[in-house]
Amino acid sequence: MASTSPPPIDIPHQLDRDQLLDLYRYLRLTRGLEERLVSLHRQSKVVGGLFRSLGQEGESVASAFALNRRADGTGDILSPLIRNLGSMLVMGAKPVQVLRQYMAKGDSPTGGKELNIHFTSFQHGYLGQISSLGDLVPIMTGVTLTFKLRGEPRVGMVYVGDGATSTGAFHEGVNFAAVQRCPLVTIIENNGYAYSTPYHKQTAATALVEKAAGYGIPGVQVDGNDVLAVYGAVRAAVDRARAGGGTSMIEVMTYRRKGHAEHDAQPYQPPDEIDKWATTNDPIDRFVAVLRENGWADDPQLEPIDARVEQELDAAVSEAEASPLPDPEDTLSDVYAGETARPHWTRQVPPNPRFV
């Protein structure tokens, strides 16, 4: 008997069904990994702060998916922020690495010396973030200028928040990239709040992407919770940069549904505002709806992915919890480049005080 269901609609942006399912997997992996981190944080197994991307996973995953991803150090490069865990997973970071990092384990990427996602893999193409927001823009400008001078067909992508657009580093970096026509894509994540400061209290601009005109570069604003719209906008900017067209700016409109970190009770965000974004504009829910409505995927394709993600995260948590804590003798290692002799720990005993 012939099927009565409508034929699937063509997939946009030259994506195929396998790539759509891959996007879905990264979305689920990002949210699931952060949920495991929340559980570990509540058990006091996470050292330091925990920063969530709840509600913003779509733009991180989709934007990184538009890059040329390689594991041999020859692909594109991105620099994430604290809410861009999804972009790092797309580029090749492993969940167990992230867990070890947050738990300050001795076999974490930074050996327990740094926390959350402040780590780099030149092989996979991501740079560790800098806590001084906006400072990575001039750094990525330098990275992409190197690509241009060497004649390498590579592109860089840098994420900044809405608050970081008010910094001098942002201005200097974007301006220099524009003048030098560096192959750089600057993504402004407008999630409504710079820590606790609402958008309208830190800028008079009606749209942050309007700043692009001042630098003489193209800019576009896109719905950050529409996975395919973000992918399409970033892919166009990446292709333009790779072809020698210079830098671009993309403002992704999204919403931060958690506080700045888990310790932030976010009293400055109206509860009904949070609920509205959670119930009507969740990026994963919207992507699943698009997959189903267009006949690209349904439960028989999605449920096995969910199961595999859960298995992967279960194994990663078990492995990370079993990892050793740092050896105190390694505290002074990797402070300077190259092999440096490490002195033994000694207790400095002050001399007896003398009173005159």
XYZ file of C-alpha atoms in Angstrom, residues 62-257:
196
model
C 25.066 25.149 14.750
C 27.781 27.789 14.373
C 30.648 25.377 15.063
C 29.056 22.836 12.714
C 29.551 25.317 9.865
C 33.344 25.247 10.225
C 35.878 22.986 8.546
C 36.545 20.571 11.407
C 39.717 18.499 11.430
C 41.709 16.693 14.114
C 45.168 17.264 12.651
C 45.624 20.956 13.389
C 44.861 22.141 9.851
C 41.174 23.019 10.154
C 39.317 26.147 11.190
C 39.661 27.543 14.719
C 37.148 28.968 17.174
C 37.446 30.606 20.570
C 34.542 29.824 22.904
C 33.056 31.583 25.907
C 31.763 29.991 29.096
C 28.428 29.114 27.436
C 29.892 27.606 24.282
C 30.491 24.069 25.515
C 28.493 22.807 22.545
C 30.910 24.394 20.088
C 33.859 22.628 21.722
C 32.104 19.255 21.598
C 31.429 19.780 17.896
C 35.113 20.574 17.330
C 36.202 17.359 19.043
C 36.389 17.906 22.809
C 35.374 14.777 24.745
C 32.822 14.807 27.587
C 35.269 13.064 29.918
C 37.785 15.873 29.325
C 35.194 18.468 30.296
C 34.174 16.511 33.396
C 37.767 16.068 34.543
C 38.388 19.747 33.961
C 35.426 20.856 36.077
C 36.422 18.363 38.790
C 40.077 19.566 38.749
C 41.428 16.074 38.169
C 45.097 15.390 37.632
C 44.512 13.988 34.138
C 42.316 16.878 33.011
C 43.531 18.952 30.044
C 45.123 21.470 32.434
C 46.183 18.980 35.103
C 43.823 20.440 37.681
C 45.338 23.920 37.441
C 42.401 25.556 35.651
C 38.676 25.031 35.756
C 35.657 24.684 33.448
C 36.465 25.101 29.739
C 39.654 27.179 29.932
C 41.649 24.722 27.823
C 43.026 24.598 24.303
C 43.432 22.029 21.551
C 45.246 23.357 18.504
C 44.796 19.930 16.921
C 41.012 20.097 17.110
C 40.774 23.831 16.554
C 39.626 25.541 19.740
C 41.390 28.040 21.975
C 40.868 28.249 25.718
C 38.714 31.172 26.670
C 39.916 34.250 28.528
C 37.876 35.423 31.514
C 38.372 39.071 30.508
C 35.489 39.087 28.073
C 36.198 40.621 24.687
C 39.950 40.005 24.863
C 39.788 37.025 22.538
C 38.644 39.212 19.647
C 42.082 40.790 19.039
C 43.733 37.424 19.689
C 41.586 35.729 17.060
C 42.259 38.655 14.763
C 45.948 37.819 15.072
C 45.297 34.127 14.496
C 43.325 34.791 11.331
C 45.845 37.357 10.111
C 48.371 34.521 10.309
C 46.108 32.373 8.124
C 45.949 35.190 5.570
C 49.692 35.880 5.530
C 50.482 32.192 5.137
C 47.939 31.755 2.377
C 46.096 29.060 4.350
C 42.406 28.591 3.460
C 41.380 28.604 7.113
C 38.797 30.628 9.029
C 38.525 31.738 12.647
C 35.374 32.308 14.668
C 35.150 34.236 17.932
C 32.191 34.403 20.319
C 31.408 37.472 22.407
C 28.473 38.316 24.639
C 26.335 41.424 24.365
C 28.239 43.002 27.264
C 31.643 42.402 25.676
C 30.693 44.599 22.718
C 31.110 47.582 25.060
C 34.799 46.839 25.684
C 37.775 48.455 24.018
C 39.253 45.079 23.110
C 36.175 44.240 21.039
C 36.429 47.504 19.107
C 40.166 47.252 18.494
C 39.989 43.622 17.412
C 37.054 43.962 15.025
C 38.401 47.204 13.557
C 41.824 45.680 12.869
C 40.265 42.520 11.409
C 38.106 44.649 9.124
C 41.015 46.774 7.883
C 43.249 43.749 7.300
C 40.397 41.697 5.797
C 41.115 38.837 8.146
C 39.076 35.627 7.642
C 37.283 36.116 10.973
C 33.623 35.619 11.876
C 32.548 37.459 15.030
C 29.452 36.044 16.689
C 27.666 38.271 19.200
C 25.528 36.206 21.548
C 22.778 38.561 22.644
C 21.149 36.653 25.501
C 19.631 39.714 27.138
C 21.949 40.065 30.116
C 25.585 40.970 30.729
C 25.832 39.131 34.046
C 22.961 40.952 35.797
C 22.843 44.037 33.566
C 19.971 44.013 31.063
C 20.713 44.880 27.469
C 19.151 48.350 27.471
C 21.281 49.481 30.428
C 24.645 48.807 28.792
C 24.120 50.027 25.228
C 21.931 52.504 23.371
C 22.128 50.493 20.143
C 18.803 49.095 18.991
C 20.685 46.129 17.503
C 24.283 45.220 18.219
C 24.845 44.118 14.637
C 24.430 47.767 13.619
C 28.007 48.200 14.844
C 29.176 46.248 11.781
C 28.444 49.214 9.512
C 30.864 51.349 11.501
C 33.658 48.906 10.698
C 32.696 48.615 7.042
C 31.875 44.914 7.273
C 28.698 42.936 6.600
C 26.509 42.065 9.536
C 23.369 40.036 10.003
C 21.015 39.341 12.887
C 19.581 35.843 13.209
C 17.259 33.917 15.519
C 19.781 32.168 17.767
C 17.332 29.433 18.764
C 16.692 28.423 15.147
C 19.440 25.859 14.561
C 19.216 25.839 10.768
C 19.008 29.628 10.516
C 22.188 29.987 12.576
C 23.959 27.331 10.528
C 22.978 29.032 7.275
C 24.107 32.495 8.395
C 27.425 31.266 9.770
C 28.097 29.019 6.789
C 27.628 31.984 4.438
C 30.017 34.137 6.511
C 32.577 31.321 6.725
C 32.454 30.699 2.975
C 32.866 34.417 2.338
C 35.868 34.632 4.672
C 37.502 31.560 3.129
C 37.117 33.069 -0.327
C 39.001 36.211 0.729
C 35.986 38.387 1.526
C 37.222 39.387 4.968
C 35.508 39.523 8.323
C 31.795 39.459 9.148
C 29.606 40.002 12.193
C 26.595 37.914 13.213
C 24.278 38.766 16.105
C 22.414 35.709 17.395
C 19.319 36.539 19.429
C 18.878 34.076 22.267
C 18.159 33.969 26.000
C 20.069 32.893 29.101
C 17.660 30.766 31.140
